[in-house]
Amino acid sequence: MNALAAPFPIVIHHNPDCGTSRNVLQIIRAAGYDPVVVDYLTEGWTRPYLLALFAAANLTARQALRVSKTPAEALGLTVPDVSEDQVLEAMLAHPVLVNRPIVCTPKGVRLCRPSETVLDLLDRLPPGPLAKEDGGLIIDADGNRVG
C-alpha cells in the first residue's frame, strides 16, 4: 500500500471479466489506493462472509442477485416465492450470482453499480480527467465529479 493509502485496506470483490468491476478497480487505483482484490469467482464465498458483507452493505441476497449473464433464471431464483436462504445457497454454489463489484472501505460497504458510486467510499478523488471504459467522463480535468 502506498503512503497515501488509508490505514485500513480497501477491498474490492472483483470480476475481471466485468467492465463495471474493472472501472471501479481503475478508479480506486487512480485515487492512489492499493486495494485488496478478491477474485470471488475463483475463491468463492462462505455463508458467514456473504451474510456479513450483505449486512454491511444493507443488502438482501435477493437485492445482490445478479440475473444477467448468470444461471439465476435457470435455477428458478427470479420467481417471487424464492426465499432469501435459497438465493444465498445458490450464491454459495454459483459465486457468479453475486452482483459486483462490492467494495469495502473505512467509509462503508457498497455494491458499486454504477462505477462512480465508489467515489462516495473514498477519502480522496482520483485526479482528472478520468473516464470509464466506455468513455463516459466521471472526473473532469479540474478533478471534479461529473454527473
PDB file of C-alpha atoms in Angstrom:
ATOM      1  CA  MET A   1       0.000   0.000   0.000  1.00  0.00           C
ATOM      2  CA  ASN A   2       1.411   3.423  -0.847  1.00  0.00           C
ATOM      3  CA  ALA A   3       1.990   6.169   1.680  1.00  0.00           C
ATOM      4  CA  LEU A   4      -1.220   7.980   0.723  1.00  0.00           C
ATOM      5  CA  ALA A   5      -3.431   4.967   1.229  1.00  0.00           C
ATOM      6  CA  ALA A   6      -5.892   4.625   4.076  1.00  0.00           C
ATOM      7  CA  PRO A   7      -4.697   2.902   7.269  1.00  0.00           C
ATOM      8  CA  PHE A   8      -7.246   0.160   6.606  1.00  0.00           C
ATOM      9  CA  PRO A   9      -7.194  -1.615   3.284  1.00  0.00           C
ATOM     10  CA  ILE A  10      -9.806  -1.102   0.634  1.00  0.00           C
ATOM     11  CA  VAL A  11     -11.230  -4.421  -0.515  1.00  0.00           C
ATOM     12  CA  ILE A  12     -12.890  -4.955  -3.880  1.00  0.00           C
ATOM     13  CA  HIS A  13     -14.785  -8.149  -4.657  1.00  0.00           C
ATOM     14  CA  HIS A  14     -13.842  -8.201  -8.310  1.00  0.00           C
ATOM     15  CA  ASN A  15     -14.735  -9.997 -11.508  1.00  0.00           C
ATOM     16  CA  PRO A  16     -12.030  -9.208 -14.090  1.00  0.00           C
ATOM     17  CA  ASP A  17     -14.461 -10.025 -16.924  1.00  0.00           C
ATOM     18  CA  CYS A  18     -16.910  -7.306 -15.803  1.00  0.00           C
ATOM     19  CA  GLY A  19     -16.496  -3.799 -17.241  1.00  0.00           C
ATOM     20  CA  THR A  20     -18.076  -2.149 -14.196  1.00  0.00           C
ATOM     21  CA  SER A  21     -15.756  -4.063 -11.886  1.00  0.00           C
ATOM     22  CA  ARG A  22     -12.725  -3.078 -13.981  1.00  0.00           C
ATOM     23  CA  ASN A  23     -13.857   0.573 -13.933  1.00  0.00           C
ATOM     24  CA  VAL A  24     -14.186   0.549 -10.150  1.00  0.00           C
ATOM     25  CA  LEU A  25     -10.755  -1.018  -9.701  1.00  0.00           C
ATOM     26  CA  GLN A  26      -9.293   1.618 -12.050  1.00  0.00           C
ATOM     27  CA  ILE A  27     -10.947   4.431 -10.060  1.00  0.00           C
ATOM     28  CA  ILE A  28      -9.622   3.094  -6.743  1.00  0.00           C
ATOM     29  CA  ARG A  29      -6.089   2.754  -8.105  1.00  0.00           C
ATOM     30  CA  ALA A  30      -6.217   6.154  -9.836  1.00  0.00           C
ATOM     31  CA  ALA A  31      -7.076   7.677  -6.437  1.00  0.00           C
ATOM     32  CA  GLY A  32      -3.777   6.290  -5.135  1.00  0.00           C
ATOM     33  CA  TYR A  33      -5.003   3.247  -3.238  1.00  0.00           C
ATOM     34  CA  ASP A  34      -3.607  -0.269  -3.457  1.00  0.00           C
ATOM     35  CA  PRO A  35      -6.734  -2.345  -2.824  1.00  0.00           C
ATOM     36  CA  VAL A  36      -7.017  -5.945  -1.782  1.00  0.00           C
ATOM     37  CA  VAL A  37      -8.571  -7.604  -4.832  1.00  0.00           C
ATOM     38  CA  VAL A  38     -10.748 -10.614  -4.080  1.00  0.00           C
ATOM     39  CA  ASP A  39     -11.444 -12.725  -7.158  1.00  0.00           C
ATOM     40  CA  TYR A  40     -14.620 -14.213  -5.738  1.00  0.00           C
ATOM     41  CA  LEU A  41     -15.242 -16.356  -8.814  1.00  0.00           C
ATOM     42  CA  THR A  42     -12.048 -18.264  -8.012  1.00  0.00           C
ATOM     43  CA  GLU A  43     -12.139 -18.060  -4.221  1.00  0.00           C
ATOM     44  CA  GLY A  44     -15.887 -18.474  -3.762  1.00  0.00           C
ATOM     45  CA  TRP A  45     -17.835 -17.331  -0.721  1.00  0.00           C
ATOM     46  CA  THR A  46     -18.559 -18.650   2.741  1.00  0.00           C
ATOM     47  CA  ARG A  47     -22.020 -18.221   4.196  1.00  0.00           C
ATOM     48  CA  PRO A  48     -20.861 -16.114   7.201  1.00  0.00           C
ATOM     49  CA  TYR A  49     -18.752 -13.846   4.988  1.00  0.00           C
ATOM     50  CA  LEU A  50     -21.523 -13.277   2.457  1.00  0.00           C
ATOM     51  CA  LEU A  51     -24.070 -12.608   5.214  1.00  0.00           C
ATOM     52  CA  ALA A  52     -21.702 -10.104   6.852  1.00  0.00           C
ATOM     53  CA  LEU A  53     -20.957  -8.422   3.528  1.00  0.00           C
ATOM     54  CA  PHE A  54     -24.651  -8.059   2.700  1.00  0.00           C
ATOM     55  CA  ALA A  55     -25.438  -6.771   6.203  1.00  0.00           C
ATOM     56  CA  ALA A  56     -22.664  -4.164   5.974  1.00  0.00           C
ATOM     57  CA  ALA A  57     -23.920  -3.064   2.544  1.00  0.00           C
ATOM     58  CA  ASN A  58     -27.547  -3.091   3.741  1.00  0.00           C
ATOM     59  CA  LEU A  59     -28.476  -5.572   1.002  1.00  0.00           C
ATOM     60  CA  THR A  60     -30.553  -8.707   0.950  1.00  0.00           C
ATOM     61  CA  ALA A  61     -29.379 -11.711  -1.036  1.00  0.00           C
ATOM     62  CA  ARG A  62     -32.215 -11.042  -3.494  1.00  0.00           C
ATOM     63  CA  GLN A  63     -31.068  -7.415  -3.937  1.00  0.00           C
ATOM     64  CA  ALA A  64     -27.495  -8.608  -4.560  1.00  0.00           C
ATOM     65  CA  LEU A  65     -28.566 -11.304  -7.024  1.00  0.00           C
ATOM     66  CA  ARG A  66     -27.130 -10.875 -10.497  1.00  0.00           C
ATOM     67  CA  VAL A  67     -29.565 -12.152 -13.108  1.00  0.00           C
ATOM     68  CA  SER A  68     -27.897 -11.013 -16.332  1.00  0.00           C
ATOM     69  CA  LYS A  69     -25.357 -13.463 -17.750  1.00  0.00           C
ATOM     70  CA  THR A  70     -25.851 -15.920 -14.862  1.00  0.00           C
ATOM     71  CA  PRO A  71     -27.843 -19.107 -14.258  1.00  0.00           C
ATOM     72  CA  ALA A  72     -30.264 -17.232 -11.931  1.00  0.00           C
ATOM     73  CA  GLU A  73     -33.354 -17.761 -14.086  1.00  0.00           C
ATOM     74  CA  ALA A  74     -32.472 -21.377 -14.934  1.00  0.00           C
ATOM     75  CA  LEU A  75     -32.097 -22.058 -11.199  1.00  0.00           C
ATOM     76  CA  GLY A  76     -35.546 -20.584 -10.526  1.00  0.00           C
ATOM     77  CA  LEU A  77     -34.180 -17.712  -8.429  1.00  0.00           C
ATOM     78  CA  THR A  78     -36.196 -14.960 -10.099  1.00  0.00           C
ATOM     79  CA  VAL A  79     -39.645 -16.187  -9.056  1.00  0.00           C
ATOM     80  CA  PRO A  80     -41.313 -14.200  -6.240  1.00  0.00           C
ATOM     81  CA  ASP A  81     -41.605 -17.056  -3.730  1.00  0.00           C
ATOM     82  CA  VAL A  82     -37.898 -17.939  -3.604  1.00  0.00           C
ATOM     83  CA  SER A  83     -36.575 -17.470  -0.080  1.00  0.00           C
ATOM     84  CA  GLU A  84     -33.521 -15.482   0.943  1.00  0.00           C
ATOM     85  CA  ASP A  85     -31.932 -18.719   2.109  1.00  0.00           C
ATOM     86  CA  GLN A  86     -32.455 -20.359  -1.291  1.00  0.00           C
ATOM     87  CA  VAL A  87     -30.852 -17.375  -3.039  1.00  0.00           C
ATOM     88  CA  LEU A  88     -27.958 -17.407  -0.579  1.00  0.00           C
ATOM     89  CA  GLU A  89     -27.375 -21.154  -1.000  1.00  0.00           C
ATOM     90  CA  ALA A  90     -27.337 -20.723  -4.781  1.00  0.00           C
ATOM     91  CA  MET A  91     -24.795 -17.893  -4.442  1.00  0.00           C
ATOM     92  CA  LEU A  92     -22.526 -20.167  -2.422  1.00  0.00           C
ATOM     93  CA  ALA A  93     -22.744 -22.851  -5.111  1.00  0.00           C
ATOM     94  CA  HIS A  94     -22.502 -20.362  -8.008  1.00  0.00           C
ATOM     95  CA  PRO A  95     -20.402 -17.303  -6.972  1.00  0.00           C
ATOM     96  CA  VAL A  96     -21.228 -15.535 -10.264  1.00  0.00           C
ATOM     97  CA  LEU A  97     -24.754 -14.966  -8.907  1.00  0.00           C
ATOM     98  CA  VAL A  98     -23.461 -12.213  -6.600  1.00  0.00           C
ATOM     99  CA  ASN A  99     -23.634  -8.836  -8.293  1.00  0.00           C
ATOM    100  CA  ARG A 100     -20.371  -6.937  -8.453  1.00  0.00           C
ATOM    101  CA  PRO A 101     -18.265  -5.179  -7.553  1.00  0.00           C
ATOM    102  CA  ILE A 102     -18.777  -4.908  -3.822  1.00  0.00           C
ATOM    103  CA  VAL A 103     -16.264  -2.536  -2.243  1.00  0.00           C
ATOM    104  CA  CYS A 104     -15.331  -2.221   1.434  1.00  0.00           C
ATOM    105  CA  THR A 105     -13.582   0.886   2.778  1.00  0.00           C
ATOM    106  CA  PRO A 106     -13.467   2.601   6.169  1.00  0.00           C
ATOM    107  CA  LYS A 107     -16.380   4.727   4.873  1.00  0.00           C
ATOM    108  CA  GLY A 108     -18.631   1.729   4.300  1.00  0.00           C
ATOM    109  CA  VAL A 109     -19.535  -1.202   2.083  1.00  0.00           C
ATOM    110  CA  ARG A 110     -21.429  -0.820  -1.143  1.00  0.00           C
ATOM    111  CA  LEU A 111     -22.384  -2.551  -4.346  1.00  0.00           C
ATOM    112  CA  CYS A 112     -20.718  -0.125  -6.763  1.00  0.00           C
ATOM    113  CA  ARG A 113     -23.104  -0.012  -9.701  1.00  0.00           C
ATOM    114  CA  PRO A 114     -22.738   2.341 -11.463  1.00  0.00           C
ATOM    115  CA  SER A 115     -18.949   2.548 -11.234  1.00  0.00           C
ATOM    116  CA  GLU A 116     -18.820   6.110  -9.948  1.00  0.00           C
ATOM    117  CA  THR A 117     -20.643   5.018  -6.775  1.00  0.00           C
ATOM    118  CA  VAL A 118     -17.227   4.023  -5.449  1.00  0.00           C
ATOM    119  CA  LEU A 119     -16.260   7.714  -5.236  1.00  0.00           C
ATOM    120  CA  ASP A 120     -18.542   8.039  -2.174  1.00  0.00           C
ATOM    121  CA  LEU A 121     -16.404   5.426  -0.389  1.00  0.00           C
ATOM    122  CA  LEU A 122     -13.034   7.100  -0.991  1.00  0.00           C
ATOM    123  CA  ASP A 123     -11.381   9.771   1.151  1.00  0.00           C
ATOM    124  CA  ARG A 124      -9.932  11.405  -1.945  1.00  0.00           C
ATOM    125  CA  LEU A 125     -10.879  11.559  -5.594  1.00  0.00           C
ATOM    126  CA  PRO A 126      -8.556  10.497  -8.374  1.00  0.00           C
ATOM    127  CA  PRO A 127      -7.033  13.314 -10.421  1.00  0.00           C
ATOM    128  CA  GLY A 128      -8.866  14.164 -13.604  1.00  0.00           C
ATOM    129  CA  PRO A 129      -9.734  13.775 -16.232  1.00  0.00           C
ATOM    130  CA  LEU A 130     -10.860  10.202 -15.657  1.00  0.00           C
ATOM    131  CA  ALA A 131     -13.258   8.225 -17.843  1.00  0.00           C
ATOM    132  CA  LYS A 132     -14.852   4.788 -17.680  1.00  0.00           C
ATOM    133  CA  GLU A 133     -14.041   2.134 -20.293  1.00  0.00           C
ATOM    134  CA  ASP A 134     -16.991   3.307 -22.374  1.00  0.00           C
ATOM    135  CA  GLY A 135     -15.543   6.835 -22.498  1.00  0.00           C
ATOM    136  CA  GLY A 136     -18.025   8.342 -20.044  1.00  0.00           C
ATOM    137  CA  LEU A 137     -16.266  11.059 -18.048  1.00  0.00           C
ATOM    138  CA  ILE A 138     -16.561  10.698 -14.255  1.00  0.00           C
ATOM    139  CA  ILE A 139     -13.866  13.178 -13.126  1.00  0.00           C
ATOM    140  CA  ASP A 140     -13.237  16.349 -15.161  1.00  0.00           C
ATOM    141  CA  ALA A 141      -9.854  17.956 -15.860  1.00  0.00           C
ATOM    142  CA  ASP A 142     -10.202  20.072 -12.709  1.00  0.00           C
ATOM    143  CA  GLY A 143     -10.685  16.996 -10.518  1.00  0.00           C
ATOM    144  CA  ASN A 144     -14.437  17.461 -10.015  1.00  0.00           C
ATOM    145  CA  ARG A 145     -17.065  14.731 -10.206  1.00  0.00           C
ATOM    146  CA  VAL A 146     -19.147  14.754 -13.363  1.00  0.00           C
ATOM    147  CA  GLY A 147     -22.851  13.956 -13.228  1.00  0.00           C
TER     148      GLY A 147
END
